CSV table of C-alpha atoms in Angstrom, one decimal:
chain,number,residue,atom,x,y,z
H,29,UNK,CA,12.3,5.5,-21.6
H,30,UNK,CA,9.7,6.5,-19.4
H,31,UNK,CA,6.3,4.7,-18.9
H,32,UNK,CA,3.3,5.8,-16.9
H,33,UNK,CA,1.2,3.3,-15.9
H,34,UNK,CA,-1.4,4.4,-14.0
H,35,UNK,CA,-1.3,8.3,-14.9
H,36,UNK,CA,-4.7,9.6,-16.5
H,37,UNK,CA,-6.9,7.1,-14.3
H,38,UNK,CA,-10.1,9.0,-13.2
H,39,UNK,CA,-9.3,7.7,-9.7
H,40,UNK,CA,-6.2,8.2,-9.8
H,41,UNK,CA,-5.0,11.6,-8.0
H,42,UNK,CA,-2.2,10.2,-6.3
H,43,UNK,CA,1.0,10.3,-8.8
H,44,UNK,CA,4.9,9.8,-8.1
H,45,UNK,CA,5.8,13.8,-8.6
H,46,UNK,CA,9.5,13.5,-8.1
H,47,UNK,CA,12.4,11.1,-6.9
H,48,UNK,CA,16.0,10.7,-6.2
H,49,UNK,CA,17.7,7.4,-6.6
H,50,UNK,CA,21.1,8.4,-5.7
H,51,UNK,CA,20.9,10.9,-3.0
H,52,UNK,CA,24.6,11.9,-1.4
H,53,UNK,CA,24.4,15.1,0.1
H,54,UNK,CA,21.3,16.8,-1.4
H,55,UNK,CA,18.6,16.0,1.0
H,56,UNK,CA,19.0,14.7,4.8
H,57,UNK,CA,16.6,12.3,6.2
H,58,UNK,CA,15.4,14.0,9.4
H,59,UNK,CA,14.7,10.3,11.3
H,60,UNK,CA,18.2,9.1,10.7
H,61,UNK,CA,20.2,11.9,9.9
H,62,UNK,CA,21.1,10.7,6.1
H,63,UNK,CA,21.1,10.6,2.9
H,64,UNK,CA,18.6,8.5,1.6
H,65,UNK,CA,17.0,8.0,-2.1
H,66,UNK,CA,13.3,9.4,-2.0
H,67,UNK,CA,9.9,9.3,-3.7
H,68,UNK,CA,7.9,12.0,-3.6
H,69,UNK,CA,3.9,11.4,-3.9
H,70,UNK,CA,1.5,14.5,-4.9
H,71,UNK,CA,-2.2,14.5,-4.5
H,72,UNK,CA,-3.6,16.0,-7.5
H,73,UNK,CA,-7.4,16.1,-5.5
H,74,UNK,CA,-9.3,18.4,-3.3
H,75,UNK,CA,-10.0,16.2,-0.8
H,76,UNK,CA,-7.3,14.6,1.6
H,77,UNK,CA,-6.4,10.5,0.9
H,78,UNK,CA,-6.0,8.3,3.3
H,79,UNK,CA,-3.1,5.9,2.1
H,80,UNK,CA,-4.5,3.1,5.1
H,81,UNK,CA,-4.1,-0.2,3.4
H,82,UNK,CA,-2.0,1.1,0.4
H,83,UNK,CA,0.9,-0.2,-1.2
H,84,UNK,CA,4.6,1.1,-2.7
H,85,UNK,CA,7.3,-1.5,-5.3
H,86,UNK,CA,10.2,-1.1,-6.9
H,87,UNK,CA,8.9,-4.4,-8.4
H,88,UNK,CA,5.5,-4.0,-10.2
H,89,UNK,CA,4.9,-7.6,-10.1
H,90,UNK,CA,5.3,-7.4,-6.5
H,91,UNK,CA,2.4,-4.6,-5.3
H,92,UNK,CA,2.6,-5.5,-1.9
H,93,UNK,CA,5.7,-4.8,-1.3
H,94,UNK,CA,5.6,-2.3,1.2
H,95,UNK,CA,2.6,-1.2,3.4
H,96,UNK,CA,2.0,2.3,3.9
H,97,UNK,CA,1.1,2.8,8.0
H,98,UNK,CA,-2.3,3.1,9.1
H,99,UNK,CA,-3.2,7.1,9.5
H,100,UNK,CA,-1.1,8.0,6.5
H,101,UNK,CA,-2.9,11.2,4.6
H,102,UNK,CA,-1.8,13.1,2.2
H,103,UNK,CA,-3.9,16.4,2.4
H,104,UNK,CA,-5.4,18.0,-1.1
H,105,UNK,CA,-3.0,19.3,-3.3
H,106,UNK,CA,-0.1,18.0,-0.7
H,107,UNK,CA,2.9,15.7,-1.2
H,108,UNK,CA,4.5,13.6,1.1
H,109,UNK,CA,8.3,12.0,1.2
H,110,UNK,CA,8.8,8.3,1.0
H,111,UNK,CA,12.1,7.6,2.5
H,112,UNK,CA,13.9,4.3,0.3
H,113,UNK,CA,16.2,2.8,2.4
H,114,UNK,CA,15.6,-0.4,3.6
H,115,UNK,CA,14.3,0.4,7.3
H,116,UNK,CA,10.9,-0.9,6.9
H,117,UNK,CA,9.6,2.1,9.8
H,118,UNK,CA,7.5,4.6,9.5
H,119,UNK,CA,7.7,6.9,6.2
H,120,UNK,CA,11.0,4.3,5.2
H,121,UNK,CA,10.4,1.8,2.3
H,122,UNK,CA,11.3,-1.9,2.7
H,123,UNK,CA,13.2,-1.2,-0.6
H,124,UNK,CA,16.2,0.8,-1.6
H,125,UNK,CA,16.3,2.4,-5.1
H,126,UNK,CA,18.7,1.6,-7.7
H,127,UNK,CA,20.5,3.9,-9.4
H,128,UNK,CA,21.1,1.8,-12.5
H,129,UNK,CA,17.1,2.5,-13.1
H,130,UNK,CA,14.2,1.0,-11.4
H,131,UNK,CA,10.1,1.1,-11.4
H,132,UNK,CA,8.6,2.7,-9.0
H,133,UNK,CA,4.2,2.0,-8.1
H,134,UNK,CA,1.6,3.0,-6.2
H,135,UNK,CA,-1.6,0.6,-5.5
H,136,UNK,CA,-4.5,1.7,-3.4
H,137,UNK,CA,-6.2,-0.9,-0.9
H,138,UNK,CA,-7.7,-2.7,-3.7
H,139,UNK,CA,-4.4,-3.6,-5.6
H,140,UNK,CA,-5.1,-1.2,-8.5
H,141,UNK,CA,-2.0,0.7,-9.8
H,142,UNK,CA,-2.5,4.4,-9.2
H,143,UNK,CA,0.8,5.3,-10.3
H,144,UNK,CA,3.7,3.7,-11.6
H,145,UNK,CA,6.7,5.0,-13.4
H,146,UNK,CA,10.2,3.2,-14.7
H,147,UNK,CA,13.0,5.3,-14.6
H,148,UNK,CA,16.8,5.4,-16.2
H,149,UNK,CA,19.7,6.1,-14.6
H,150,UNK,CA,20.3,8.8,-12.1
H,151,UNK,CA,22.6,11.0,-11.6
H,152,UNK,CA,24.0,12.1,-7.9
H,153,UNK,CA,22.1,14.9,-6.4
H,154,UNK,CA,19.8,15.5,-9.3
H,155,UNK,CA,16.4,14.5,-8.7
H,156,UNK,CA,13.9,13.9,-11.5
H,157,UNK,CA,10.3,14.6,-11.5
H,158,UNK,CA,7.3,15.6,-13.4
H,159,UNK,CA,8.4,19.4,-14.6
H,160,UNK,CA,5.1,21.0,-13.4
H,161,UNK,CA,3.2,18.7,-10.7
H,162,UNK,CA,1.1,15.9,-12.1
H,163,UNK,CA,2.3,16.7,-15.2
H,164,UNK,CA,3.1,14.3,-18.1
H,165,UNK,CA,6.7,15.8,-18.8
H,166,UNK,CA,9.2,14.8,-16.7
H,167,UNK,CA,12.8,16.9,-16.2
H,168,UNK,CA,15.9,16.4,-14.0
H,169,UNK,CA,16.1,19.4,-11.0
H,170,UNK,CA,19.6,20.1,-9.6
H,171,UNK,CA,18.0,21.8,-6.7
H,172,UNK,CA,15.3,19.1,-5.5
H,173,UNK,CA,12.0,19.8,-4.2
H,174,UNK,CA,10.9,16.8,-1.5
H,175,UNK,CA,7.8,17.7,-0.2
H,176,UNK,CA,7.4,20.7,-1.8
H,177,UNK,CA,5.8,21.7,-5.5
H,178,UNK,CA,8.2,21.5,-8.2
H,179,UNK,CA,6.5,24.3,-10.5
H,180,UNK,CA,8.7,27.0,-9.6
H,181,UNK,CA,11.9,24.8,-10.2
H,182,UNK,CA,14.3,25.5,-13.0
H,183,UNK,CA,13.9,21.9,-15.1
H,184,UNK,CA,16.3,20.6,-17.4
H,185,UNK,CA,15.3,18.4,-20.3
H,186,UNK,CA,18.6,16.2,-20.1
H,187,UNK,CA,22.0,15.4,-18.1
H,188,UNK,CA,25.6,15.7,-19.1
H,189,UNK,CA,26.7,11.7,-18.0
H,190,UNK,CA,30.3,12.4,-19.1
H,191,UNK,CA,33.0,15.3,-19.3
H,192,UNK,CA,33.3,15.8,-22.9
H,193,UNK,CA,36.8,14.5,-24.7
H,194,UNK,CA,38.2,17.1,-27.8
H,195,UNK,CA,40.6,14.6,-29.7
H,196,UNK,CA,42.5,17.7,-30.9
H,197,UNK,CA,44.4,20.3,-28.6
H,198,UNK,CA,42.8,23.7,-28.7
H,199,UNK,CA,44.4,26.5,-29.8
């Protein structure tokens, strides 16, 4: 189940494009040499946004959660990589993402969502994010795209959570 909150607000150009709750080898976090689960934002806009007095969650009820730093900018059409592992510096979120399934929002300075998405369980190494960016669909991407565009990535419509079991021998 997947539920956009704030997608298709007329102020809203700033969207969760893609995100990896369970993040083992796929991508390294250059500040602490890692590997960290991620959120990537796009800005759908022509103009830069300042993110100065924004806010991430993993808890909509909770929009304050985690400050973006003062000078933050995304420019037009550009994305930029939240790091979610509890270090609380820089681009590194307060919170940690579960890979049970989580929410995940975006509030500008005045507390108004901008984005906000809930998400199932994740897979290791296999990021999921809107198929083409800004989008409505969303796909799972065994070769992930932080910081980058996600339209020239090969997207797959669902994930294999088990090796199948044949009850009969073949032959």
């Amino acid at each position: 189940v997947l539920l956009l909150v704030g997608h298709g607000l007329a102020e809203a150009q700033v969207v969760v494009n893609e995100l990896m709750a369970t993040n083992s080898l796929a991508v390294s976090d250059p500040d602490f040499d890692d590997s960290s689960d991620w959120v990537e934002l796009h800005n759908l806009g022509a103009e830069a946004v300042d993110l100065s007095g924004w806010f991430a969650t993993d808890n909509l009820n909770d929009a304050t959660k985690w400050a973006f730093p003062t000078g933050t900018v995304i420019p037009d059409g550009g994305f930029l990589v939240l790091w979610c592992d509890g270090e609380a510096t820089g681009l590194h979120t307060s919170f940690k993402l579960g890979s049970t399934g989580e929410e995940i929002g975006v509030f500008n300075a005045s507390l108004e969502v901008q984005d906000a998405v809930l998400f199932e369980a994740q897979d290791t190494d296999i990021s999921w994010g809107r198929s083409m960016d800004g989008s409505d669909q969303w796909a799972w991407f065994e070769q992930p795209t932080p910081g980058a565009s996600n339209n020239s990535s090969v997207a797959y419509e669902g994930v294999v959570h088990h090796v199948p079991h044949f009850s009969e021998s073949g032959g």
